[in-house]
PDB file of C-alpha atoms in Angstrom:
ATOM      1  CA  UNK B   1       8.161  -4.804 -14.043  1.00  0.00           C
ATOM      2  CA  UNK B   2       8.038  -8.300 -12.375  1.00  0.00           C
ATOM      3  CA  UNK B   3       5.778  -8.847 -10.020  1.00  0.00           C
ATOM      4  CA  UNK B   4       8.695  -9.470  -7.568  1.00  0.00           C
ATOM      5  CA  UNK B   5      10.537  -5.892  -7.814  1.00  0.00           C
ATOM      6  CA  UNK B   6      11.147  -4.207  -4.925  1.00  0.00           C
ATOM      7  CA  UNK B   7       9.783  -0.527  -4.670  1.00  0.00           C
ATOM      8  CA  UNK B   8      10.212   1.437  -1.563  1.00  0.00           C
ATOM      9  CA  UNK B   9       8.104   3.862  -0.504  1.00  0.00           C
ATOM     10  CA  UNK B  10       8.489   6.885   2.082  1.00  0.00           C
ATOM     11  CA  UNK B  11       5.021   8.236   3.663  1.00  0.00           C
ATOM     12  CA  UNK B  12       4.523  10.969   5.809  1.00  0.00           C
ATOM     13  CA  UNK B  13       3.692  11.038   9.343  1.00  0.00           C
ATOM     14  CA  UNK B  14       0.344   8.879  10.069  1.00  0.00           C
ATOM     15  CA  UNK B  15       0.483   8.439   6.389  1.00  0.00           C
ATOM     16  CA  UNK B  16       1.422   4.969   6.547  1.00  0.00           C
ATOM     17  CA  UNK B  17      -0.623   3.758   9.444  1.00  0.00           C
ATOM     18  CA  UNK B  18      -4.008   5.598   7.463  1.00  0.00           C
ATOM     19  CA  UNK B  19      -2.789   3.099   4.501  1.00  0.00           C
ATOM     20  CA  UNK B  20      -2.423   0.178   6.683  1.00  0.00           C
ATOM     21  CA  UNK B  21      -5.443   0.622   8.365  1.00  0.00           C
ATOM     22  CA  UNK B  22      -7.162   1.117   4.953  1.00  0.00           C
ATOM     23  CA  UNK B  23      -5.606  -2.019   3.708  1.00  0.00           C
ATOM     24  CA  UNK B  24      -6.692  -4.043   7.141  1.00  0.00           C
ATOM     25  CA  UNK B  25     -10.285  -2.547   6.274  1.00  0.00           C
ATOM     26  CA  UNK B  26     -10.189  -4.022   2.704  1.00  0.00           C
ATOM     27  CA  UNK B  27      -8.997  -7.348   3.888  1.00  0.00           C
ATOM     28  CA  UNK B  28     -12.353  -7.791   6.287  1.00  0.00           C
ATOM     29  CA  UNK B  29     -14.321  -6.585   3.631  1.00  0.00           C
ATOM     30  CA  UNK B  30     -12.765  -8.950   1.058  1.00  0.00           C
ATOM     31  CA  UNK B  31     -14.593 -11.672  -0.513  1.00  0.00           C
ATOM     32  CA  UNK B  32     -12.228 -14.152  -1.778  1.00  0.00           C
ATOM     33  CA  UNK B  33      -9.575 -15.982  -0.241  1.00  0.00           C
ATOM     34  CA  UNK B  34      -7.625 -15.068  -3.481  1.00  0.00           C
ATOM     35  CA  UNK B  35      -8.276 -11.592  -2.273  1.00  0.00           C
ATOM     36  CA  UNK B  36      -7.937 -11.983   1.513  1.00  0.00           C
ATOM     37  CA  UNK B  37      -4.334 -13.666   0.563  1.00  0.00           C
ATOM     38  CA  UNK B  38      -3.376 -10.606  -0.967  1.00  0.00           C
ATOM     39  CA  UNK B  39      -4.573  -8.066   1.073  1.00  0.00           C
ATOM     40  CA  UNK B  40      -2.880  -9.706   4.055  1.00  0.00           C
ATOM     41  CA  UNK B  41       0.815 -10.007   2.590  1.00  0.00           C
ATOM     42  CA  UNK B  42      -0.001  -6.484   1.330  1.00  0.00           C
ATOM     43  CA  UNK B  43      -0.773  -5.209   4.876  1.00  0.00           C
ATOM     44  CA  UNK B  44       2.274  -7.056   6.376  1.00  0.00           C
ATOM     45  CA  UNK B  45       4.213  -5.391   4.247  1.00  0.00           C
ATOM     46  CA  UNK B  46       3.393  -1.943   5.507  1.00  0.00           C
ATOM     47  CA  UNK B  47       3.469  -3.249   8.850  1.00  0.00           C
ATOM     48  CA  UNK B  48       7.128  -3.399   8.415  1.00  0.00           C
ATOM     49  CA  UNK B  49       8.574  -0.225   8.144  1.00  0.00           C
ATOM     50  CA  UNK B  50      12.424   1.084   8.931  1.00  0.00           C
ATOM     51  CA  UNK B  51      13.561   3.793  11.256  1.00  0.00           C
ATOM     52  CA  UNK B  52      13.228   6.304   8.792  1.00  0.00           C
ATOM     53  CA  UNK B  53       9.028   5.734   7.950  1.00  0.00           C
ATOM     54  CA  UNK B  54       9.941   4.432   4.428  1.00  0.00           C
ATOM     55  CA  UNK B  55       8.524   0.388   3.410  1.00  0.00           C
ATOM     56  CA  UNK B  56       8.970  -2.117   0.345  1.00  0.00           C
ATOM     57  CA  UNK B  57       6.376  -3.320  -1.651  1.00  0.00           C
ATOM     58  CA  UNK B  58       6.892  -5.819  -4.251  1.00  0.00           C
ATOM     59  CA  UNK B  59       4.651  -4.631  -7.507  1.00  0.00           C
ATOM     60  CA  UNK B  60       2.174  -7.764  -6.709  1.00  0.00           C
ATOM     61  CA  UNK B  61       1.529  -6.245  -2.818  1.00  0.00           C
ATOM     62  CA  UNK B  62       1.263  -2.130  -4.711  1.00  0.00           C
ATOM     63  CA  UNK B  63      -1.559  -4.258  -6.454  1.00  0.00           C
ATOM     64  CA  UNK B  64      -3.167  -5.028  -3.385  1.00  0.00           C
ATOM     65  CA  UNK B  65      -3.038  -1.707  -2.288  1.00  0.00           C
ATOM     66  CA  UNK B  66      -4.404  -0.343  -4.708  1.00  0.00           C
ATOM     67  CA  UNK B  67      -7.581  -2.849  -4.039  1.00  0.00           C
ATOM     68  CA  UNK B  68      -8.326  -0.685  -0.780  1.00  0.00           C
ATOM     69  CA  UNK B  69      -8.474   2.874  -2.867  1.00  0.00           C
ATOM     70  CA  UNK B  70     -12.148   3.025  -2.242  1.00  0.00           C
ATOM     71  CA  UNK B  71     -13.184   5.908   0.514  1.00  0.00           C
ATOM     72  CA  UNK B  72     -15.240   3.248   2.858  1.00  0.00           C
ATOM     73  CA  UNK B  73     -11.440   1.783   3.853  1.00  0.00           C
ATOM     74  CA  UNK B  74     -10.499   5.309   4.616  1.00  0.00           C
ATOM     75  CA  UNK B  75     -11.212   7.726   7.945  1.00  0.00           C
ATOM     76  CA  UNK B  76     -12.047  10.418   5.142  1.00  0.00           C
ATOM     77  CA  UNK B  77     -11.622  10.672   1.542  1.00  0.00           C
ATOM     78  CA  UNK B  78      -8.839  13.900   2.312  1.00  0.00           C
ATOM     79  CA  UNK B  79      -6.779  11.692   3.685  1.00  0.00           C
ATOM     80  CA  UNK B  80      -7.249   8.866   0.826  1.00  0.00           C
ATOM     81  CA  UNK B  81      -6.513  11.208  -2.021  1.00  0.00           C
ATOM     82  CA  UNK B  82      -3.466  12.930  -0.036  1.00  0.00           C
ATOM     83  CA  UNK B  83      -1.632   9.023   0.860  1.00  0.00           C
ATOM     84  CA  UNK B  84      -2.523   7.511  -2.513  1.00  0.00           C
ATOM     85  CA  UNK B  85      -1.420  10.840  -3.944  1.00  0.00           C
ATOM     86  CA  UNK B  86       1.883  10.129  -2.501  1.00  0.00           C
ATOM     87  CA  UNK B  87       2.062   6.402  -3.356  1.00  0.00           C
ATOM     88  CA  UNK B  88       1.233   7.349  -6.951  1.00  0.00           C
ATOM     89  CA  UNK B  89       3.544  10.316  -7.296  1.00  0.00           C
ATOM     90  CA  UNK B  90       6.280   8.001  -5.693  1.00  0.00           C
ATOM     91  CA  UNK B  91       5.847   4.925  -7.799  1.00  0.00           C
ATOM     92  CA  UNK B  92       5.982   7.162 -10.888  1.00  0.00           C
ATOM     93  CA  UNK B  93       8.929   8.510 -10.013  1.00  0.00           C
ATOM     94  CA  UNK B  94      10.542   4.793  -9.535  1.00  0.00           C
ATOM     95  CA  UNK B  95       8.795   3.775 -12.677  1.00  0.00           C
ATOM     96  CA  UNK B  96      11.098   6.589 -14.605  1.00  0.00           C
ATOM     97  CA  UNK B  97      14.012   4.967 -13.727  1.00  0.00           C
ATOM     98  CA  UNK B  98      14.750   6.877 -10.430  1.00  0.00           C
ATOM     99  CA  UNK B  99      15.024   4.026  -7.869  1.00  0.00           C
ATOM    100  CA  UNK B 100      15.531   1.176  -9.952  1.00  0.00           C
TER     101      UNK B 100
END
């Protein structure tokens, strides 16, 4: 996987917009510009989403993402597990070949 690939992702509703907000969260709490750089292309990225709810991360922005799995980014750790549950279950499945 380059860092470059394109893997799209389909949350459900308020799913997405608890990730971006968890993501913005991160980003002020960040403490490199390193950091802050990626966080914000990360967030942009889920800002952008198509009619049908789903977004594209490259595999570098999933790595940002991943940077705001701590429960202070999140409303309530429920609603972390369930979102990065679905992010996780979802990139697996592309990983396996599924979306590729």
């Amino acid at each position: 996987m380059t860092s470059q690939q394109h893997i799209r992702f389909t949350l459900d509703d308020g799913a997405r917009e608890s990730l971006h907000n968890a993501v913005a969260a991160a980003r002020r709490a960040s403490g490199t510009e390193q950091e802050s750089d990626g966080l914000w292309d990360a967030w942009k990225a889920l800002e952008t989403a198509e009619a049908d709810g789903s977004f594209v991360l490259t595999a570098r922005e999933l790595y940002w993402v991943g940077m705001a799995s701590r429960a202070e980014y999140w409303r309530d750790v429920e609603t972390m597990t369930r979102v990065l549950g679905q992010v996780s279950e979802q990139f697996n499945h592309w990983s396996m070949g599924a979306s590729k």
